[in-house]
Amino acid sequence: MIELTGVNVTFPGHSPGERIHAVRDVDLTVNDGDVYGIVGYSGAGKSTLVRTINLLQRPTSGSVRVDGQEMTMLTPTQLRTARKRIGMIFQHFNLLGSRTLFDNVAYPLRGNGRTKSEIHARVMDLLDLVGMADRVGAYPSQLSGGQRQRVAIARALANDPTVLLCDEATSALDPKTTSGILDLLGRLNARTGLTIVLITHEMGVIKQICSDVAVMEDGRIIERGSAVDVFTNPQQPLTRDFIDTANHVDAGITTVITHPDLIRLGNGDRLVSLQFAGGSTGDPMVATLARDYNVNANILFANVEVIAGTPVGNLLLSLSGAQPDLDAAEAWLARSGVRVHNYSEAEIESIRRRATDEPGTPGDDQEEQR
Amino acid sequence: MIDWLTNAAHVLLPNVSSRPGDLWDATVETCYMTAVSALIAGVLGIILGTLLVVVDRRGILPHPVLYWVLDKLVNLFRSIPFVILIALVGPLTRILTGTTIGTTAALVPLVIGTVPFYARQIQNAVLEVDPGVIEAAQAMGSGPMEIIFRVYLREARPGIIRVSALTIISLIGLTTMAGIVGGGGLGDLAISRGYNRFQTDVTIVCTLVILVLVYVSQAIADFLVKRVTH
């Protein structure tokens, strides 16, 4: 368990007397077995924050506890011992270029009283775990980025840490390789209960493996919660921005609304979006609307994605029927745990206006402009 | 064949071949001065150069005062011309070697003249090591000594070998001035016989031998750099 309480980090600025406040009053609890994602733009302080956990960055004030141990109070020797329990991987892998894969992974194992054959067995196990055992004699420069990160993961796990810190670990990798590395991290978490703290500026990374997420801006955590909650019900505009980059729901809905052929709302018809998470994604919702509520639903847009293992669906429907029937149908949907949003005339107008104002309207037009 | 070569040497290099032992002795003296001072200055320079990196403001054991002192000392001694340095360190030479003349006495100014130069080169070579790798080592719980020996000096090996070759070559140049304190060597031979006594062939042969020494040093360094670069 990681507990940060009232953590502040300030640096001396460029001009004399100026202080840069990189992390402001952050409280953060990461429970054992969590995959905790911290997302934010560059300069938000997330990298500084994650470095306070193993005290690569000593906080200016505040408390850092890892597995009950107050890190800021340790002597240098105790700190080194504590760091062996906290693995870390980096954006640029930071392998030792003068050593083979074997020697890179063996690096943290040597000098702790292990015998040569113990080290050999452990290194081979670790390289096997990350799928790099066949390249044991290669040097890092002979590997691709994804392979290097696998070796870095093996090295970080050498001393059986309880926590793995990932500092933009996939930011230098292409999407396919990123996915492979995240799969590996997810497997490690599932198999050994390894706690993972991961910082990234890509919401897609959070979506793929994180159980929890915190959004950072200007040194503060501005929103946090389970990944599903944050994705399905973001509170802050920045969070919404990030989510838009990782899913296509908003862009898709905008396309539908702005396209005149797609929406023909009759008098009294309603345009609604439905969002549902977990079990309700499986229910035959549209059929129920027609059968039980006498409401005809026309599906304009539909999308289902899996966030932290939970399916999340989005539907854009035009509903037609008698007004009392429509009200009853919407009430039923809300009761079934579906988030219902009614688009008012004004809102539809404003979405249309925004889309035409922006250079490069979403959808097909954008493709043509490229 | 041998006779023909000997005759040709007598005609072309009359002064060298009349006393061939001198050239051999001078070469041995130059190699001795270069090797011993390279060894001593090498150890001291690596310690000093690494220390400069470690106590740097962004180093693993920042110590601004110590850094300032070392930095200024290095600059100071690098600014003193070698010929003057020989005279300047005379008293120290006497304390360390018991004499101020001879090949061994020449070692003291050679070492003092080389250490600051080499230390600065080592500092630059070690600074080339990716700071991210140092951070990774710290994150793995490595202490300062471990980081110095297992990361800094190891990762910087190609650079260290390169600057060592550079330093040895500059050291070969410095040994030619050792004649001032009776240190002998190829430089001394080239001046005292080749120049002062108009035996130009001696000067030319001394130059050639020095060129060979320089090329061999560089070739060995290039070979080693290739071996340790991955």
Coordinates of C-alpha atoms in Angstrom, one line a residue:
Chain A
M1 CA 0.0 0.0 0.0
I2 CA 1.2 3.4 -0.9
E3 CA 0.1 6.5 1.0
L4 CA 1.1 10.0 0.0
T5 CA -0.1 12.7 2.4
G6 CA 0.2 16.4 1.8
V7 CA 3.0 15.9 -0.6
N8 CA 4.6 19.1 -2.0
V9 CA 7.5 19.4 -4.3
T10 CA 9.1 22.7 -5.2
F11 CA 12.2 23.5 -7.3
P12 CA 14.3 26.6 -7.5
G13 CA 13.2 28.5 -10.6
H14 CA 15.3 30.2 -13.2
S15 CA 15.2 33.7 -11.6
P16 CA 16.6 34.0 -8.0
G17 CA 14.0 33.5 -5.3
E18 CA 11.5 32.0 -7.8
R19 CA 10.1 28.6 -6.8
I20 CA 8.4 26.2 -9.2
H21 CA 5.6 24.3 -7.5
A22 CA 5.7 20.9 -9.3
V23 CA 3.4 19.0 -6.9
R24 CA 0.9 20.7 -4.6
D25 CA -0.7 19.1 -1.6
V26 CA -1.2 15.7 -3.1
D27 CA -2.9 13.0 -1.1
L28 CA -3.0 9.6 -2.8
T29 CA -3.7 6.1 -1.6
V30 CA -2.8 3.1 -3.8
N31 CA -4.0 -0.2 -2.4
D32 CA -2.2 -3.5 -2.9
G33 CA -3.0 -5.0 -6.2
D34 CA -4.3 -1.8 -7.8
V35 CA -3.2 -0.7 -11.2
Y36 CA -3.3 3.0 -10.5
G37 CA -3.0 5.4 -13.5
I38 CA -2.0 9.0 -13.2
V39 CA -2.8 11.0 -16.3
G40 CA -2.0 14.6 -17.2
Y41 CA -0.3 16.7 -19.8
S42 CA 3.5 17.3 -19.8
G43 CA 4.4 19.6 -16.9
A44 CA 1.4 18.6 -14.8
G45 CA 3.8 17.2 -12.2
K46 CA 2.9 13.5 -12.6
S47 CA 6.5 12.4 -13.2
T48 CA 7.7 14.3 -10.2
L49 CA 4.9 12.8 -8.1
V50 CA 5.6 9.2 -9.0
R51 CA 9.3 9.8 -8.2
T52 CA 8.4 10.8 -4.6
I53 CA 7.2 7.2 -4.1
N54 CA 10.8 5.8 -4.2
L55 CA 12.2 9.1 -3.1
L56 CA 14.1 9.7 -6.4
Q57 CA 12.5 13.0 -5.7
R58 CA 12.5 14.0 -2.1
P59 CA 9.2 15.8 -1.3
T60 CA 9.7 19.4 0.0
S61 CA 7.0 18.5 2.6
G62 CA 4.5 15.7 3.2
S63 CA 4.6 12.0 4.1
V64 CA 5.3 9.1 1.8
R65 CA 4.5 5.7 3.2
V66 CA 5.1 2.4 1.3
D67 CA 3.9 -0.7 3.0
G68 CA 3.7 1.2 6.2
Q69 CA 7.2 2.5 6.1
E70 CA 7.8 6.3 6.2
M71 CA 10.2 6.7 3.3
T72 CA 11.2 10.3 4.1
M73 CA 12.6 9.2 7.5
L74 CA 14.9 6.5 6.3
T75 CA 18.7 6.6 6.4
P76 CA 20.5 6.3 3.1
T77 CA 21.2 2.6 3.7
Q78 CA 17.6 1.9 4.7
L79 CA 16.4 3.8 1.7
R80 CA 18.5 1.6 -0.6
T81 CA 17.0 -1.5 1.0
A82 CA 13.5 -0.1 0.7
R83 CA 14.1 0.8 -3.0
K84 CA 14.8 -2.8 -3.8
R85 CA 11.2 -3.5 -2.9
I86 CA 10.0 -0.9 -5.4
G87 CA 10.6 -1.6 -9.1
M88 CA 10.7 1.2 -11.6
I89 CA 10.6 1.4 -15.4
F90 CA 11.1 4.4 -17.6
Q91 CA 10.1 6.0 -20.9
H92 CA 13.6 5.5 -22.3
F93 CA 14.2 2.1 -20.7
N94 CA 17.5 3.2 -19.1
L95 CA 19.2 -0.1 -19.7
L96 CA 23.0 -0.4 -19.2
G97 CA 24.3 -0.2 -22.8
S98 CA 27.6 -1.8 -22.0
R99 CA 26.0 -5.0 -20.6
T100 CA 24.2 -7.9 -22.2
L101 CA 20.5 -8.6 -21.3
F102 CA 21.7 -11.2 -18.9
D103 CA 23.9 -8.7 -17.1
N104 CA 21.3 -6.0 -17.1
V105 CA 18.8 -8.2 -15.3
A106 CA 21.6 -9.6 -13.0
Y107 CA 22.7 -6.1 -12.1
P108 CA 20.3 -5.6 -9.1
L109 CA 20.8 -9.2 -8.0
R110 CA 24.6 -9.0 -7.6
G111 CA 26.2 -8.0 -4.4
N112 CA 23.4 -9.3 -2.2
G113 CA 25.1 -12.6 -1.2
R114 CA 23.5 -14.7 -3.9
T115 CA 25.5 -17.5 -5.6
K116 CA 26.3 -17.4 -9.3
S117 CA 23.9 -20.3 -10.0
E118 CA 21.1 -18.6 -8.0
I119 CA 21.5 -15.5 -10.0
H120 CA 21.6 -17.4 -13.3
A121 CA 18.4 -19.2 -12.5
R122 CA 16.6 -16.1 -11.4
V123 CA 17.7 -14.1 -14.5
M124 CA 16.6 -16.8 -16.8
D125 CA 13.2 -17.0 -15.0
L126 CA 12.7 -13.3 -15.4
L127 CA 13.8 -13.1 -19.0
D128 CA 11.5 -16.1 -19.7
L129 CA 8.6 -14.3 -17.9
V130 CA 8.9 -11.3 -20.3
G131 CA 9.6 -13.4 -23.3
M132 CA 13.2 -12.4 -23.9
A133 CA 15.0 -15.5 -22.8
D134 CA 16.2 -16.3 -26.3
R135 CA 18.1 -13.0 -26.5
V136 CA 20.0 -13.4 -23.3
G137 CA 23.4 -12.6 -24.8
A138 CA 22.3 -9.6 -26.9
Y139 CA 23.1 -6.0 -26.1
P140 CA 20.3 -3.4 -25.6
S141 CA 21.3 -1.6 -28.8
Q142 CA 20.4 -4.7 -30.8
L143 CA 16.8 -4.7 -29.5
S144 CA 13.6 -2.8 -30.5
G145 CA 12.0 -0.4 -28.0
G146 CA 9.4 -2.9 -26.9
Q147 CA 12.0 -5.6 -26.4
R148 CA 14.1 -3.1 -24.3
Q149 CA 11.1 -2.3 -22.2
R150 CA 10.5 -6.0 -21.6
V151 CA 14.1 -6.4 -20.4
A152 CA 13.6 -3.3 -18.2
I153 CA 10.6 -4.9 -16.7
A154 CA 12.5 -8.1 -16.0
R155 CA 15.2 -6.0 -14.3
A156 CA 12.7 -4.1 -12.2
L157 CA 11.2 -7.3 -11.0
A158 CA 14.5 -8.9 -10.1
N159 CA 14.2 -8.3 -6.3
D160 CA 10.5 -9.3 -6.1
P161 CA 9.1 -5.8 -5.6
T162 CA 5.6 -5.3 -4.2
V163 CA 5.2 -2.1 -6.3
L164 CA 6.2 -1.3 -9.9
L165 CA 6.4 2.4 -10.9
C166 CA 6.0 3.1 -14.6
D167 CA 7.2 6.5 -15.7
E168 CA 5.7 7.0 -19.2
A169 CA 6.8 3.5 -19.8
T170 CA 5.0 3.2 -23.1
S171 CA 5.3 6.8 -24.4
A172 CA 8.2 6.0 -26.7
L173 CA 6.5 2.9 -28.2
D174 CA 4.2 2.5 -31.1
P175 CA 0.5 1.5 -30.3
K176 CA 0.9 -2.2 -31.0
T177 CA 4.0 -2.5 -28.9
T178 CA 2.4 -0.4 -26.2
S179 CA -0.5 -2.8 -26.1
G180 CA 1.9 -5.8 -25.8
I181 CA 3.7 -4.1 -22.8
L182 CA 0.4 -3.2 -21.1
D183 CA -0.7 -6.8 -21.6
L184 CA 2.4 -8.0 -19.9
L185 CA 2.0 -5.6 -17.0
G186 CA -1.7 -6.6 -16.7
R187 CA -0.7 -10.3 -16.5
L188 CA 1.9 -9.6 -13.9
N189 CA -0.7 -7.7 -11.8
A190 CA -3.2 -10.5 -12.2
R191 CA -0.7 -13.3 -11.5
T192 CA 1.3 -11.9 -8.6
G193 CA -0.9 -9.1 -7.3
L194 CA 1.9 -6.6 -8.1
T195 CA 0.8 -3.1 -7.4
I196 CA 1.4 -0.9 -10.4
V197 CA 1.5 2.9 -10.4
L198 CA 1.6 4.1 -14.0
I199 CA 1.8 7.6 -15.3
T200 CA 0.9 8.5 -18.9
H201 CA -0.5 11.2 -21.1
E202 CA -2.5 8.6 -23.1
M203 CA -6.0 7.8 -21.9
G204 CA -5.9 4.7 -24.0
V205 CA -3.2 3.3 -21.6
I206 CA -5.5 3.9 -18.6
K207 CA -8.4 2.4 -20.5
Q208 CA -6.5 -0.8 -21.2
I209 CA -5.2 -1.8 -17.8
C210 CA -5.9 0.7 -15.0
S211 CA -8.3 -0.1 -12.2
D212 CA -8.1 3.4 -10.8
V213 CA -7.2 6.8 -12.3
A214 CA -6.2 10.2 -11.0
V215 CA -6.1 13.2 -13.3
M216 CA -3.4 15.8 -12.6
E217 CA -3.2 19.4 -13.6
D218 CA -0.8 22.0 -12.4
G219 CA 0.6 19.9 -9.6
R220 CA -2.8 18.9 -8.2
I221 CA -5.0 15.9 -8.5
I222 CA -8.2 17.4 -9.9
E223 CA -10.2 14.2 -10.3
R224 CA -9.8 10.6 -9.2
G225 CA -11.8 7.4 -8.9
S226 CA -12.2 4.0 -10.4
A227 CA -11.4 3.9 -14.1
V228 CA -15.0 3.0 -15.1
D229 CA -16.5 5.8 -13.0
V230 CA -14.1 8.4 -14.4
F231 CA -14.6 7.3 -17.9
T232 CA -18.4 7.1 -17.7
N233 CA -18.9 10.1 -15.6
P234 CA -16.1 12.6 -15.9
Q235 CA -16.5 15.8 -13.8
Q236 CA -13.7 18.0 -14.9
P237 CA -13.3 19.5 -18.4
L238 CA -9.7 18.3 -18.6
T239 CA -10.8 14.8 -17.8
R240 CA -13.4 15.0 -20.6
D241 CA -10.7 16.2 -23.0
F242 CA -8.5 13.2 -22.1
I243 CA -11.4 10.8 -22.5
D244 CA -12.2 12.2 -25.9
T245 CA -8.7 11.4 -27.0
A246 CA -9.2 7.8 -26.0
N247 CA -12.7 7.0 -27.3
H248 CA -14.7 8.0 -30.3
V249 CA -18.1 8.4 -28.7
D250 CA -18.2 12.2 -28.6
A251 CA -16.7 12.6 -32.1
G252 CA -19.1 10.0 -33.4
I253 CA -22.2 11.6 -31.8
T254 CA -21.1 15.0 -33.2
T255 CA -20.8 13.5 -36.7
V256 CA -24.3 12.1 -36.5
I257 CA -25.8 15.3 -35.1
T258 CA -24.2 17.5 -37.6
H259 CA -25.1 15.4 -40.6
P260 CA -28.5 16.5 -41.9
D261 CA -29.3 13.1 -43.5
L262 CA -28.8 11.2 -40.4
I263 CA -31.3 12.9 -38.1
R264 CA -34.8 13.6 -39.1
L265 CA -36.6 14.4 -35.9
G266 CA -40.3 14.5 -36.2
N267 CA -42.5 16.7 -34.1
G268 CA -42.2 15.5 -30.4
D269 CA -39.3 13.1 -31.2
R270 CA -36.4 13.1 -28.8
L271 CA -32.7 12.7 -29.4
V272 CA -31.2 10.9 -26.4
S273 CA -27.8 9.4 -25.6
L274 CA -27.6 6.4 -23.3
Q275 CA -24.6 5.2 -21.5
F276 CA -24.5 2.0 -19.7
A277 CA -21.8 0.1 -17.9
G278 CA -21.4 -3.5 -16.8
G279 CA -24.2 -6.0 -16.8
S280 CA -26.9 -3.9 -18.5
T281 CA -24.9 -3.9 -21.7
G282 CA -26.3 -7.3 -22.4
D283 CA -30.0 -6.4 -22.0
P284 CA -32.3 -6.1 -25.1
M285 CA -33.0 -2.5 -24.4
V286 CA -34.4 -1.3 -27.7
A287 CA -36.8 -4.2 -27.9
T288 CA -38.1 -3.5 -24.4
L289 CA -38.7 0.1 -25.3
A290 CA -40.9 -0.9 -28.3
R291 CA -42.7 -3.8 -26.6
D292 CA -43.3 -2.4 -23.0
Y293 CA -43.4 1.3 -23.6
N294 CA -44.6 1.6 -27.1
V295 CA -41.7 3.8 -28.0
N296 CA -39.9 3.4 -31.3
A297 CA -36.1 3.8 -31.1
N298 CA -33.9 4.5 -34.1
I299 CA -30.3 3.7 -33.5
L300 CA -28.1 6.5 -34.8
F301 CA -24.8 5.6 -33.2
A302 CA -23.6 2.7 -31.0
N303 CA -20.3 1.9 -29.4
V304 CA -19.2 -0.6 -26.8
E305 CA -15.7 -0.6 -25.3
V306 CA -14.1 -2.3 -22.4
I307 CA -12.7 -0.1 -19.6
A308 CA -10.7 -1.8 -16.9
G309 CA -12.5 -5.1 -17.7
T310 CA -16.0 -3.5 -17.6
P311 CA -17.9 -3.1 -20.8
V312 CA -19.2 0.4 -21.4
G313 CA -21.8 1.0 -24.0
N314 CA -22.9 4.3 -25.7
L315 CA -26.0 4.6 -27.8
L316 CA -27.5 7.6 -29.6
L317 CA -31.2 7.1 -30.3
S318 CA -34.0 9.1 -31.7
L319 CA -37.2 8.1 -29.9
S320 CA -40.7 8.6 -31.1
G321 CA -43.9 8.0 -29.4
A322 CA -46.5 9.7 -27.2
Q323 CA -45.0 12.1 -24.7
P324 CA -46.1 10.2 -21.6
D325 CA -44.7 7.0 -23.1
L326 CA -41.4 8.7 -23.8
D327 CA -41.3 9.9 -20.2
A328 CA -42.1 6.5 -18.8
A329 CA -39.4 4.9 -21.0
E330 CA -36.7 7.3 -19.9
A331 CA -37.6 6.8 -16.3
W332 CA -37.3 3.0 -16.8
L333 CA -33.9 3.4 -18.4
A334 CA -32.7 5.6 -15.5
R335 CA -34.0 3.0 -13.1
S336 CA -32.0 0.2 -14.9
G337 CA -28.7 2.0 -14.3
V338 CA -28.5 3.7 -17.7
R339 CA -27.3 7.2 -17.9
V340 CA -29.8 9.1 -20.1
H341 CA -29.1 12.4 -21.7
N342 CA -31.7 14.4 -23.6
Y343 CA -30.4 16.7 -26.3
S344 CA -32.4 19.9 -26.3
E345 CA -32.9 21.9 -29.5
A346 CA -30.5 24.5 -28.3
E347 CA -27.9 21.9 -27.6
I348 CA -28.2 20.3 -31.0
E349 CA -27.9 23.8 -32.5
S350 CA -24.7 24.6 -30.5
I351 CA -23.1 21.3 -31.4
R352 CA -23.8 22.0 -35.1
R353 CA -22.5 25.5 -34.8
R354 CA -19.3 24.3 -33.0
A355 CA -18.7 21.6 -35.6
T356 CA -18.9 24.1 -38.5
D357 CA -16.8 26.7 -36.8
E358 CA -13.9 24.3 -36.1
P359 CA -11.5 23.8 -38.9
G360 CA -11.8 20.3 -40.1
T361 CA -15.3 19.1 -39.1
P362 CA -15.4 15.6 -37.7
G363 CA -16.2 12.5 -39.8
D364 CA -15.9 12.1 -43.6
D365 CA -15.1 15.8 -44.3
Q366 CA -12.0 15.5 -42.2
E367 CA -10.8 12.5 -44.1
E368 CA -11.1 14.4 -47.4
Q369 CA -9.2 17.4 -46.1
R370 CA -6.1 15.4 -45.3
Chain B
M1 CA 70.8 -8.3 -47.5
I2 CA 71.8 -7.4 -43.9
D3 CA 75.1 -6.0 -45.1
W4 CA 73.4 -3.9 -47.7
L5 CA 71.0 -2.5 -45.1
T6 CA 73.9 -1.8 -42.7
N7 CA 75.8 0.0 -45.5
A8 CA 72.7 2.0 -46.5
A9 CA 72.2 3.1 -42.8
H10 CA 75.8 4.2 -42.6
V11 CA 75.4 6.4 -45.6
L12 CA 72.0 7.8 -45.0
L13 CA 72.0 8.0 -41.2
P14 CA 75.7 8.4 -40.3
N15 CA 75.1 9.8 -36.8
V16 CA 72.4 7.4 -35.8
S17 CA 74.3 4.3 -36.9
S18 CA 77.5 5.5 -35.3
R19 CA 75.9 5.3 -31.8
P20 CA 72.8 3.1 -32.2
G21 CA 72.7 2.4 -28.5
D22 CA 71.7 6.1 -27.9
L23 CA 68.6 5.8 -29.9
W24 CA 67.6 2.6 -28.1
D25 CA 68.2 4.1 -24.7
A26 CA 66.3 7.3 -25.6
T27 CA 63.3 5.2 -26.8
V28 CA 63.3 3.2 -23.6
E29 CA 63.5 6.4 -21.5
T30 CA 60.6 7.9 -23.4
C31 CA 58.5 4.7 -23.0
Y32 CA 59.4 4.5 -19.3
M33 CA 58.4 8.1 -18.6
T34 CA 55.2 7.8 -20.6
A35 CA 54.2 4.5 -19.1
V36 CA 54.9 5.3 -15.5
S37 CA 53.4 8.8 -15.5
A38 CA 50.4 7.5 -17.5
L39 CA 49.8 4.9 -14.9
I40 CA 50.1 7.3 -11.9
A41 CA 48.3 10.2 -13.6
G42 CA 45.7 7.7 -14.9
V43 CA 44.7 6.5 -11.5
L44 CA 44.7 10.1 -10.0
G45 CA 42.9 11.5 -13.1
I46 CA 40.2 8.9 -13.0
I47 CA 39.6 9.5 -9.3
L48 CA 39.6 13.3 -9.7
G49 CA 37.5 13.3 -12.9
T50 CA 34.9 11.0 -11.4
L51 CA 34.9 13.0 -8.2
L52 CA 34.1 16.1 -10.3
V53 CA 31.0 14.4 -11.7
V54 CA 29.9 12.9 -8.4
V55 CA 30.0 16.1 -6.4
D56 CA 28.6 18.2 -9.2
R57 CA 25.4 20.1 -8.4
R58 CA 23.4 17.4 -10.4
G59 CA 25.7 14.6 -9.2
I60 CA 24.9 11.7 -7.0
L61 CA 26.6 13.3 -4.0
P62 CA 26.4 17.0 -4.6
H63 CA 28.9 19.1 -2.8
P64 CA 29.2 22.6 -4.3
V65 CA 32.2 23.7 -2.2
L66 CA 34.3 20.7 -3.0
Y67 CA 33.3 20.9 -6.7
W68 CA 34.3 24.6 -6.8
V69 CA 37.7 23.9 -5.2
L70 CA 38.5 20.9 -7.5
D71 CA 37.3 22.7 -10.6
K72 CA 39.4 25.8 -9.9
L73 CA 42.5 23.6 -9.1
V74 CA 42.1 21.7 -12.4
N75 CA 41.8 25.0 -14.3
L76 CA 44.8 26.5 -12.5
F77 CA 47.2 23.6 -13.2
R78 CA 46.0 23.3 -16.7
S79 CA 47.0 26.9 -17.3
I80 CA 50.6 26.5 -16.3
P81 CA 52.9 25.8 -19.3
F82 CA 54.7 22.6 -18.9
V83 CA 58.2 24.0 -19.1
I84 CA 57.5 26.4 -16.3
L85 CA 55.7 23.6 -14.3
I86 CA 59.0 21.6 -14.4
A87 CA 60.8 24.4 -12.6
L88 CA 57.9 25.2 -10.4
V89 CA 57.5 21.7 -8.9
G90 CA 61.3 21.2 -8.4
P91 CA 61.1 21.3 -4.5
L92 CA 58.2 18.8 -4.6
T93 CA 60.2 16.6 -6.9
R94 CA 63.1 16.6 -4.5
I95 CA 60.9 15.5 -1.6
L96 CA 59.3 12.7 -3.6
T97 CA 62.2 11.3 -5.5
G98 CA 65.3 12.7 -3.6
T99 CA 66.6 14.5 -6.7
T100 CA 65.5 17.0 -9.2
I101 CA 67.4 15.6 -12.2
G102 CA 67.0 12.3 -14.1
T103 CA 64.3 10.3 -15.7
T104 CA 62.5 9.5 -12.5
A105 CA 62.6 13.1 -11.4
A106 CA 60.9 14.0 -14.6
L107 CA 57.9 11.8 -13.6
V108 CA 56.8 14.3 -11.0
P109 CA 56.1 17.3 -13.3
L110 CA 54.8 14.9 -16.0
V111 CA 52.2 13.5 -13.6
I112 CA 51.3 16.9 -12.2
G113 CA 51.0 18.3 -15.8
T114 CA 48.9 15.4 -16.9
V115 CA 46.4 14.8 -14.1
P116 CA 44.3 18.0 -14.5
F117 CA 44.1 17.5 -18.3
Y118 CA 43.2 13.9 -17.9
A119 CA 40.7 14.5 -15.1
R120 CA 38.8 17.0 -17.2
Q121 CA 38.7 14.5 -20.1
I122 CA 37.5 11.8 -17.7
Q123 CA 34.9 14.2 -16.3
N124 CA 33.5 14.8 -19.8
A125 CA 33.6 11.1 -20.7
V126 CA 31.7 10.2 -17.5
L127 CA 29.2 13.0 -18.0
E128 CA 28.3 11.3 -21.3
V129 CA 26.7 8.5 -19.4
D130 CA 22.9 8.9 -19.7
P131 CA 21.5 10.4 -16.5
G132 CA 18.5 8.1 -16.9
V133 CA 20.7 5.1 -16.4
I134 CA 22.0 6.6 -13.2
E135 CA 18.5 7.2 -12.1
A136 CA 17.6 3.6 -12.8
A137 CA 20.5 2.4 -10.7
Q138 CA 19.4 4.6 -7.9
A139 CA 15.9 3.3 -8.2
M140 CA 17.3 -0.2 -7.9
G141 CA 18.9 0.7 -4.6
S142 CA 22.5 1.1 -5.8
G143 CA 24.7 3.1 -3.5
P144 CA 27.2 5.8 -4.6
M145 CA 30.2 3.4 -4.8
E146 CA 28.2 0.9 -6.8
I147 CA 27.0 3.5 -9.1
I148 CA 30.6 4.8 -9.7
F149 CA 32.1 1.4 -10.3
R150 CA 29.3 -0.6 -11.8
V151 CA 27.6 2.2 -13.9
Y152 CA 29.6 5.4 -14.4
L153 CA 33.1 3.9 -15.1
R154 CA 31.7 0.9 -16.9
E155 CA 29.2 2.7 -19.1
A156 CA 31.8 5.4 -19.9
R157 CA 34.4 2.8 -21.0
P158 CA 34.6 3.8 -24.7
G159 CA 34.9 7.4 -23.8
I160 CA 37.5 6.7 -21.1
I161 CA 39.7 4.7 -23.5
R162 CA 39.4 7.4 -26.2
V163 CA 40.5 10.2 -23.8
S164 CA 43.2 7.9 -22.4
A165 CA 44.8 7.6 -25.9
L166 CA 44.5 11.3 -26.3
T167 CA 46.3 11.8 -23.0
I168 CA 49.0 9.3 -23.6
I169 CA 49.8 10.9 -26.9
S170 CA 49.9 14.4 -25.3
L171 CA 52.1 12.8 -22.6
I172 CA 54.6 11.5 -25.2
G173 CA 54.8 15.1 -26.3
L174 CA 55.5 16.3 -22.8
T175 CA 58.2 13.7 -22.2
T176 CA 60.3 15.4 -25.0
M177 CA 60.7 18.4 -22.6
A178 CA 62.1 16.1 -19.9
G179 CA 65.6 16.8 -21.2
I180 CA 65.5 20.1 -19.3
V181 CA 65.9 18.1 -16.0
G182 CA 68.2 15.5 -17.5
G183 CA 65.3 13.1 -18.0
G184 CA 66.7 11.9 -21.4
G185 CA 64.3 10.5 -23.9
L186 CA 63.8 11.0 -27.6
G187 CA 63.1 14.7 -27.3
D188 CA 66.4 15.3 -25.5
L189 CA 68.3 13.2 -28.1
A190 CA 66.7 15.1 -31.0
I191 CA 67.7 18.5 -29.4
S192 CA 71.1 17.7 -27.8
R193 CA 72.5 15.8 -30.7
G194 CA 70.3 16.4 -33.7
Y195 CA 69.9 20.1 -33.3
N196 CA 72.8 21.4 -31.2
R197 CA 75.4 19.3 -33.1
F198 CA 73.8 19.5 -36.5
Q199 CA 73.1 15.8 -36.7
T200 CA 69.8 16.2 -38.6
D201 CA 69.5 12.4 -39.2
V202 CA 69.2 11.9 -35.5
T203 CA 66.3 14.4 -35.3
I204 CA 64.5 12.7 -38.2
V205 CA 64.8 9.3 -36.7
C206 CA 63.7 10.5 -33.3
T207 CA 60.6 12.0 -34.9
L208 CA 59.9 8.8 -36.7
V209 CA 60.1 6.8 -33.5
I210 CA 57.8 9.2 -31.8
L211 CA 55.4 8.9 -34.7
V212 CA 55.4 5.1 -34.4
L213 CA 54.7 5.4 -30.6
V214 CA 51.8 7.7 -31.2
Y215 CA 50.3 5.6 -34.0
V216 CA 50.6 2.4 -32.0
S217 CA 48.9 4.0 -28.9
Q218 CA 46.1 5.2 -31.1
A219 CA 45.7 1.9 -32.8
I220 CA 45.5 0.0 -29.5
A221 CA 42.9 2.5 -28.3
D222 CA 40.8 2.2 -31.4
F223 CA 40.9 -1.6 -31.1
L224 CA 39.9 -1.4 -27.4
V225 CA 37.1 1.1 -28.1
K226 CA 35.7 -1.3 -30.7
R227 CA 35.8 -4.1 -28.2
V228 CA 33.8 -2.3 -25.5
T229 CA 31.3 -0.5 -27.7
H230 CA 28.0 -2.3 -28.2

